[in-house]
mmCIF file of C-alpha atoms in Angstrom:
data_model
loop_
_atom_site.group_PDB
_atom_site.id
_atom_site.type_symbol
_atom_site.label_atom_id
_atom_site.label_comp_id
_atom_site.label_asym_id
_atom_site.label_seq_id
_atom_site.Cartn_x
_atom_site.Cartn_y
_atom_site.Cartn_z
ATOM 1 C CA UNK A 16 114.924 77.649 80.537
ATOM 2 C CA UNK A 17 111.860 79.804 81.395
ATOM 3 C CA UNK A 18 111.906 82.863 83.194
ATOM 4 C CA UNK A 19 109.433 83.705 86.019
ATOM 5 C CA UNK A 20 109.611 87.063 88.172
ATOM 6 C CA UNK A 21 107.837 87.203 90.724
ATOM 7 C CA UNK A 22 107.070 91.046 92.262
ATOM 8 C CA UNK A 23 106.272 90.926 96.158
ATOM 9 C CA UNK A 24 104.720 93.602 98.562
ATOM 10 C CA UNK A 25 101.865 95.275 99.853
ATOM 11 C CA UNK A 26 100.322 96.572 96.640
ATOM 12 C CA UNK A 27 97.957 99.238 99.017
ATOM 13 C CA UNK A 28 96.361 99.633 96.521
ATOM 14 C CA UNK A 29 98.075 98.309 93.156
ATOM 15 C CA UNK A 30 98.644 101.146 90.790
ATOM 16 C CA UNK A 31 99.613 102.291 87.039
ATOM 17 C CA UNK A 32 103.203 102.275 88.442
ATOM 18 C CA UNK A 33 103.379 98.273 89.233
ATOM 19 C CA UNK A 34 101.914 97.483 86.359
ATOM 20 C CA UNK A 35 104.480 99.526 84.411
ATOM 21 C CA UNK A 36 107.276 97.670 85.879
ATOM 22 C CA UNK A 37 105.287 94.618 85.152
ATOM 23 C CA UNK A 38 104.833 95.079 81.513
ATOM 24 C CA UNK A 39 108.179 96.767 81.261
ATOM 25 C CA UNK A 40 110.560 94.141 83.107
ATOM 26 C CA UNK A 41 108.575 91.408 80.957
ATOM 27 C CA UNK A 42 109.817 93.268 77.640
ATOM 28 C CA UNK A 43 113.433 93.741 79.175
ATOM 29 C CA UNK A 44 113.987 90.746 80.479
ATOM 30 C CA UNK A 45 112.175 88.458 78.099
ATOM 31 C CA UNK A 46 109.730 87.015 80.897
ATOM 32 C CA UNK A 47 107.764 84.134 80.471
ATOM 33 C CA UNK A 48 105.755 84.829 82.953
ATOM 34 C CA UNK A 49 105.599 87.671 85.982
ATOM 35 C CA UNK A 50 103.403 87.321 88.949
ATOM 36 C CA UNK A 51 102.641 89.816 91.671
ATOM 37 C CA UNK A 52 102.532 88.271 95.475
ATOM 38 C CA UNK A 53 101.139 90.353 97.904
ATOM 39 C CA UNK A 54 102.067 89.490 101.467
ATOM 40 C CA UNK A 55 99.397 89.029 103.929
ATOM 41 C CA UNK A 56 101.723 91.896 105.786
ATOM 42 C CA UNK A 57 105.169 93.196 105.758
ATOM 43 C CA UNK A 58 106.349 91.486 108.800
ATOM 44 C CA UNK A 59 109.252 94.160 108.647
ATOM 45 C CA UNK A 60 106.707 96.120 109.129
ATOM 46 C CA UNK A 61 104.714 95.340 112.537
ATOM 47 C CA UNK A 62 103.863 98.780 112.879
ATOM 48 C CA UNK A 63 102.072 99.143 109.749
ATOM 49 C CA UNK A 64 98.957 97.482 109.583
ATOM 50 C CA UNK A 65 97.863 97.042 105.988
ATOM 51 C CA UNK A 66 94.054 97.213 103.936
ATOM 52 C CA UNK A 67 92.710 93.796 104.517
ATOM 53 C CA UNK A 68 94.642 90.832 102.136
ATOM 54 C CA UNK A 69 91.590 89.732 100.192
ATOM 55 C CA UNK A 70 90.647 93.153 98.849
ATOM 56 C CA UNK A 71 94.219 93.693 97.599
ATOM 57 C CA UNK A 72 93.937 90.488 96.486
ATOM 58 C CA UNK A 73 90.933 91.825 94.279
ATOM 59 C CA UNK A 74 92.435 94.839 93.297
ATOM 60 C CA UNK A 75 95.947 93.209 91.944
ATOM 61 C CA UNK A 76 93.142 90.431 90.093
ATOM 62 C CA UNK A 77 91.581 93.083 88.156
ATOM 63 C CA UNK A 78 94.344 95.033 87.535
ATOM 64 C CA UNK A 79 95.807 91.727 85.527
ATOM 65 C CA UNK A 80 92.602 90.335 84.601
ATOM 66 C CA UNK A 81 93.923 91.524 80.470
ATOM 67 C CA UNK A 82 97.607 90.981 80.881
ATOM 68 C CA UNK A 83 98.176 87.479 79.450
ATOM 69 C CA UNK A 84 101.721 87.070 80.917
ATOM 70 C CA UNK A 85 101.383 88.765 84.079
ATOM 71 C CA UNK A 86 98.572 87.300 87.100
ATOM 72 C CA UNK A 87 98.578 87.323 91.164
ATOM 73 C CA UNK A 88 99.490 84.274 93.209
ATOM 74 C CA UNK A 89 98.063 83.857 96.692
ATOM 75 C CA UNK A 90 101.459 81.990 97.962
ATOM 76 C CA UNK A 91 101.653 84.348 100.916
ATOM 77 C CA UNK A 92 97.803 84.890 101.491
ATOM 78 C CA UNK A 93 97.317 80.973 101.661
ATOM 79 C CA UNK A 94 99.879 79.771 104.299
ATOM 80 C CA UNK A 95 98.472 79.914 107.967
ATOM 81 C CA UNK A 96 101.609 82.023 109.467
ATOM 82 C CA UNK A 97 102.624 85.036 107.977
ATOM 83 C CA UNK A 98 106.159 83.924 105.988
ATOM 84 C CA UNK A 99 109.088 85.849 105.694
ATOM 85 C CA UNK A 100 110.612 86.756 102.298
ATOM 86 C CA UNK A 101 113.207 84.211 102.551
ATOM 87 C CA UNK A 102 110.566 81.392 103.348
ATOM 88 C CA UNK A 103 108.539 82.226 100.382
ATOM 89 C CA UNK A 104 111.702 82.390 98.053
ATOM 90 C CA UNK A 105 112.962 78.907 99.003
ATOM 91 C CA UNK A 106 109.593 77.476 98.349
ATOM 92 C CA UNK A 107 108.845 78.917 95.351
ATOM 93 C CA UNK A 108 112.604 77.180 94.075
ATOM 94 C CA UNK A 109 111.448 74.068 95.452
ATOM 95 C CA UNK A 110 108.348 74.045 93.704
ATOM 96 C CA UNK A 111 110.006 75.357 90.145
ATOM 97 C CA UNK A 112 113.377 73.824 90.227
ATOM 98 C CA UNK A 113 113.560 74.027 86.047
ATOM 99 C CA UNK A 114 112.616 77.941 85.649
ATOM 100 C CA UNK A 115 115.660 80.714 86.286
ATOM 101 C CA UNK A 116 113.534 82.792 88.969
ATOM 102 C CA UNK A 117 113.733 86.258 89.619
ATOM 103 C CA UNK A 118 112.624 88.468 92.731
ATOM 104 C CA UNK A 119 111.466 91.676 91.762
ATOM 105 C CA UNK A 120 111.715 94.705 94.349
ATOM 106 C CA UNK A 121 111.383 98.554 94.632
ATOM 107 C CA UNK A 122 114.244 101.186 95.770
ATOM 108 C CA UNK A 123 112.307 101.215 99.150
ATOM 109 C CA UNK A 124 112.540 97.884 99.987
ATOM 110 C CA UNK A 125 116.186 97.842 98.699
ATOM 111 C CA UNK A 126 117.045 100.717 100.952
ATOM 112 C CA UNK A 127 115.697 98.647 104.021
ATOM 113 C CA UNK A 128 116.910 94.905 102.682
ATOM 114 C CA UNK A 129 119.226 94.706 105.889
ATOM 115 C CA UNK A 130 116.128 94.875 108.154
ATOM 116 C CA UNK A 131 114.937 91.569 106.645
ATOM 117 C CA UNK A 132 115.210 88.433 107.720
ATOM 118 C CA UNK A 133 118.147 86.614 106.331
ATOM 119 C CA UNK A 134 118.466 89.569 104.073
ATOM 120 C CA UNK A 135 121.786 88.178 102.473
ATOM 121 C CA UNK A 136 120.152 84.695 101.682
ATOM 122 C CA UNK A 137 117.150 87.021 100.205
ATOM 123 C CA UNK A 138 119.370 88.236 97.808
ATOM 124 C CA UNK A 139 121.707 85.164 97.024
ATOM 125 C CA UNK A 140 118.995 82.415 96.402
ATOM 126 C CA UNK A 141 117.531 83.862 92.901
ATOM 127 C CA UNK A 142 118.226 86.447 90.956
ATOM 128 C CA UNK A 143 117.532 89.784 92.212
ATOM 129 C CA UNK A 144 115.561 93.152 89.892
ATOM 130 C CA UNK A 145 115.703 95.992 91.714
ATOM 131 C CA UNK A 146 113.479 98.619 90.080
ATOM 132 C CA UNK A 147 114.429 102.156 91.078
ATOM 133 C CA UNK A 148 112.026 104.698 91.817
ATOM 134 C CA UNK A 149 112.096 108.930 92.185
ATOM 135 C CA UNK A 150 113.180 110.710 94.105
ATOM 136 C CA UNK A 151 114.602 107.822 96.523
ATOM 137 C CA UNK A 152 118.328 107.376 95.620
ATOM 138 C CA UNK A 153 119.962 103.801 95.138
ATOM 139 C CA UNK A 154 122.754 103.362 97.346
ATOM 140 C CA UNK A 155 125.125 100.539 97.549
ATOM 141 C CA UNK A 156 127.068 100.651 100.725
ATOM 142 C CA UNK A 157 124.542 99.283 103.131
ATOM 143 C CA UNK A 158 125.122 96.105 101.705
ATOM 144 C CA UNK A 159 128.237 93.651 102.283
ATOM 145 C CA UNK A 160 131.394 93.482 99.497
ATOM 146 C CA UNK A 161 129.692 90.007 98.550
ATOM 147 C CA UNK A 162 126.227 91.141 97.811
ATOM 148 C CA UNK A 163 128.289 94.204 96.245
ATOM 149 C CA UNK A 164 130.061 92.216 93.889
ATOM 150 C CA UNK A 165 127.094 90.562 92.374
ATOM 151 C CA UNK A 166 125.461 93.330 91.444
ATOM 152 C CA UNK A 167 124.773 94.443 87.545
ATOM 153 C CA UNK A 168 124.264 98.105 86.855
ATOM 154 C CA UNK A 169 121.993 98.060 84.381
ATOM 155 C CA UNK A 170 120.450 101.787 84.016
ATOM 156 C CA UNK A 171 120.286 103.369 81.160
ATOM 157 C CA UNK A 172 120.388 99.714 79.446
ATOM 158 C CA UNK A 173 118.070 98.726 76.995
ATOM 159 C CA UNK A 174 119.756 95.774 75.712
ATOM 160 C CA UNK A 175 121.961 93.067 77.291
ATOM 161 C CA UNK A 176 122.529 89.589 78.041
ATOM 162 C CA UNK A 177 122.430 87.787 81.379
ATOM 163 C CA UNK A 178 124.488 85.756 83.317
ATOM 164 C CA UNK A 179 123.852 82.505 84.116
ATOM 165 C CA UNK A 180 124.630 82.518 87.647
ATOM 166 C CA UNK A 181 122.039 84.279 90.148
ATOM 167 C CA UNK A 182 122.759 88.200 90.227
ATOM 168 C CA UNK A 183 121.191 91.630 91.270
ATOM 169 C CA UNK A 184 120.222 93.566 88.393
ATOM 170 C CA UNK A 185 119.570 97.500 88.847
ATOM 171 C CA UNK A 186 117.245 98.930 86.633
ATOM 172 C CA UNK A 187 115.621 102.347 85.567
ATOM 173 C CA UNK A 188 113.905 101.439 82.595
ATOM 174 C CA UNK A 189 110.738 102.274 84.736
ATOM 175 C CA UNK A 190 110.768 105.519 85.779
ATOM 176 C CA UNK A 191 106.527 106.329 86.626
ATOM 177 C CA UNK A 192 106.926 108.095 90.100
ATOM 178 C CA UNK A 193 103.985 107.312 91.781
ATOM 179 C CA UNK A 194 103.033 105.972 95.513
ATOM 180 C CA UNK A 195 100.663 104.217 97.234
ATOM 181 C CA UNK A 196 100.889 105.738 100.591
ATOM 182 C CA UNK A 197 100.429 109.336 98.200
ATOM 183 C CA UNK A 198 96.903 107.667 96.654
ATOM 184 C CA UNK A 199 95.567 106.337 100.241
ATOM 185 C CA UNK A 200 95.960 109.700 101.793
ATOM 186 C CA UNK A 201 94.223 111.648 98.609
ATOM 187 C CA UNK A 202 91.255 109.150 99.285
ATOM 188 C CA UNK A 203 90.962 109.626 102.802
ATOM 189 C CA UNK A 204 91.509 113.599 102.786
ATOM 190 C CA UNK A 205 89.057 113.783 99.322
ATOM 191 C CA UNK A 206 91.934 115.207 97.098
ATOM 192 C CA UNK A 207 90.817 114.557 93.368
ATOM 193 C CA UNK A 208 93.265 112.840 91.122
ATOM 194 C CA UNK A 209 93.876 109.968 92.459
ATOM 195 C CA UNK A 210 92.144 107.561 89.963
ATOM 196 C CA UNK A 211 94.500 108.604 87.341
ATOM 197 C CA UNK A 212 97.115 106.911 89.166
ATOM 198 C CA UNK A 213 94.954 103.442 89.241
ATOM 199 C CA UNK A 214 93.640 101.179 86.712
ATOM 200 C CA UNK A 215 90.155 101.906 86.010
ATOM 201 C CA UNK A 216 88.755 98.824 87.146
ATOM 202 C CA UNK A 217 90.980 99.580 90.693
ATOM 203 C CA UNK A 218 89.328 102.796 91.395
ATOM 204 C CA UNK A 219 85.318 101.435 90.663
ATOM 205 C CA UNK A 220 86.585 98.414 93.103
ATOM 206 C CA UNK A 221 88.048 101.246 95.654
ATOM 207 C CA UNK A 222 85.121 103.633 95.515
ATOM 208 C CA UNK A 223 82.084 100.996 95.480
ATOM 209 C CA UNK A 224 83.640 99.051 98.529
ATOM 210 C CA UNK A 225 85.402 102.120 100.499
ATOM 211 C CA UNK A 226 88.103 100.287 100.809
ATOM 212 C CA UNK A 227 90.206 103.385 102.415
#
């Protein structure tokens, strides 16, 4: 069976982090294929308003544009309402009912799953990578004695095999601290340094169209 991960979130603005996690959970977990959606917005996150869809869009294409097992998918960009995590999860099933499917998320959003909607279906209907991220600390209590018992502890793993039933598998085999929010606000307040933290291609697209 083929394995697909599939890496949702804002991406403002995509950065040598993701892609680490990219390359680095297709190594681990033998991926066939791993594709980045970014949501049209967080709608978690109401407050927030992000950079404009079709320029993080472009970013996340160039990015990829060399990667031959990693691309974008516009799943969330395409549909007229803006879907919840759940929504896109049960479609994507639908649509690839022969691949084991995997839903790939940061410490962050792991911190905050039980402000999503149907947050316990999130996390039951494919398997779960939750990448962990400096300084923030994983925790494990916020979350019910089900979810609990379904999750794999797999830091400081390199090798193992996994199970064939849907679980939540813990990871720090990426460990490249950076943030977006940290790269937006060294744009806007003209602190230098910043395009190390960005694929080359990224920071040109950034700069040429001002894009924060």
């Amino acid at each position: 069976m083929k394995k697909i991960a599939f890496y949702g979130g804002s991406f403002d603005p995509i950065h040598k982090g993701h892609l680490k996690v990219a390359q680095k959970l297709v190594e681990l977990f033998e991926l066939d294929e791993f594709v980045f959606i970014p949501a049209f917005h967080a709608p978690h996150k109401k407050d927030k308003k992000p950079t404009s869809a079709f320029q993080r869009y472009a970013m996340l294409c160039l990015a990829t544009k060399d990667e031959a097992k990693i691309g974008v998918s516009k799943v969330e960009l395409d549909l007229p309402n803006k879907p919840y995590t759940i929504e896109t999860l049960t479609k994507l099933k639908t649509a690839l009912p022969k691949k084991k499917i995997f839903f790939v998320m940061g410490a962050d959003s792991w911190a905050e799953i039980t402000t999503w909607r149907e947050w316990e279906k999130v996390l039951t209907v494919v398997n779960i990578i939750v990448v962990t991220r400096p300084p923030i600390q994983i925790e494990f209590s916020h979350v019910t004695p089900d979810i609990q018992a379904r999750i794999v502890d797999l830091r400081g793993k390199m090798n193992f095999e996994l199970d064939d039933e849907d679980k939540i598998y813990i990871t720090d085999a990426v460990s490249l601290g950076i943030s977006s929010t940290e790269i937006r606000n060294k744009i806007r307040e003209q602190i230098d340094g910043w395009r190390d933290d960005v694929p080359f291609e990224v920071a040109n697209y950034i700069e040429k169209y001002k894009v924060y």
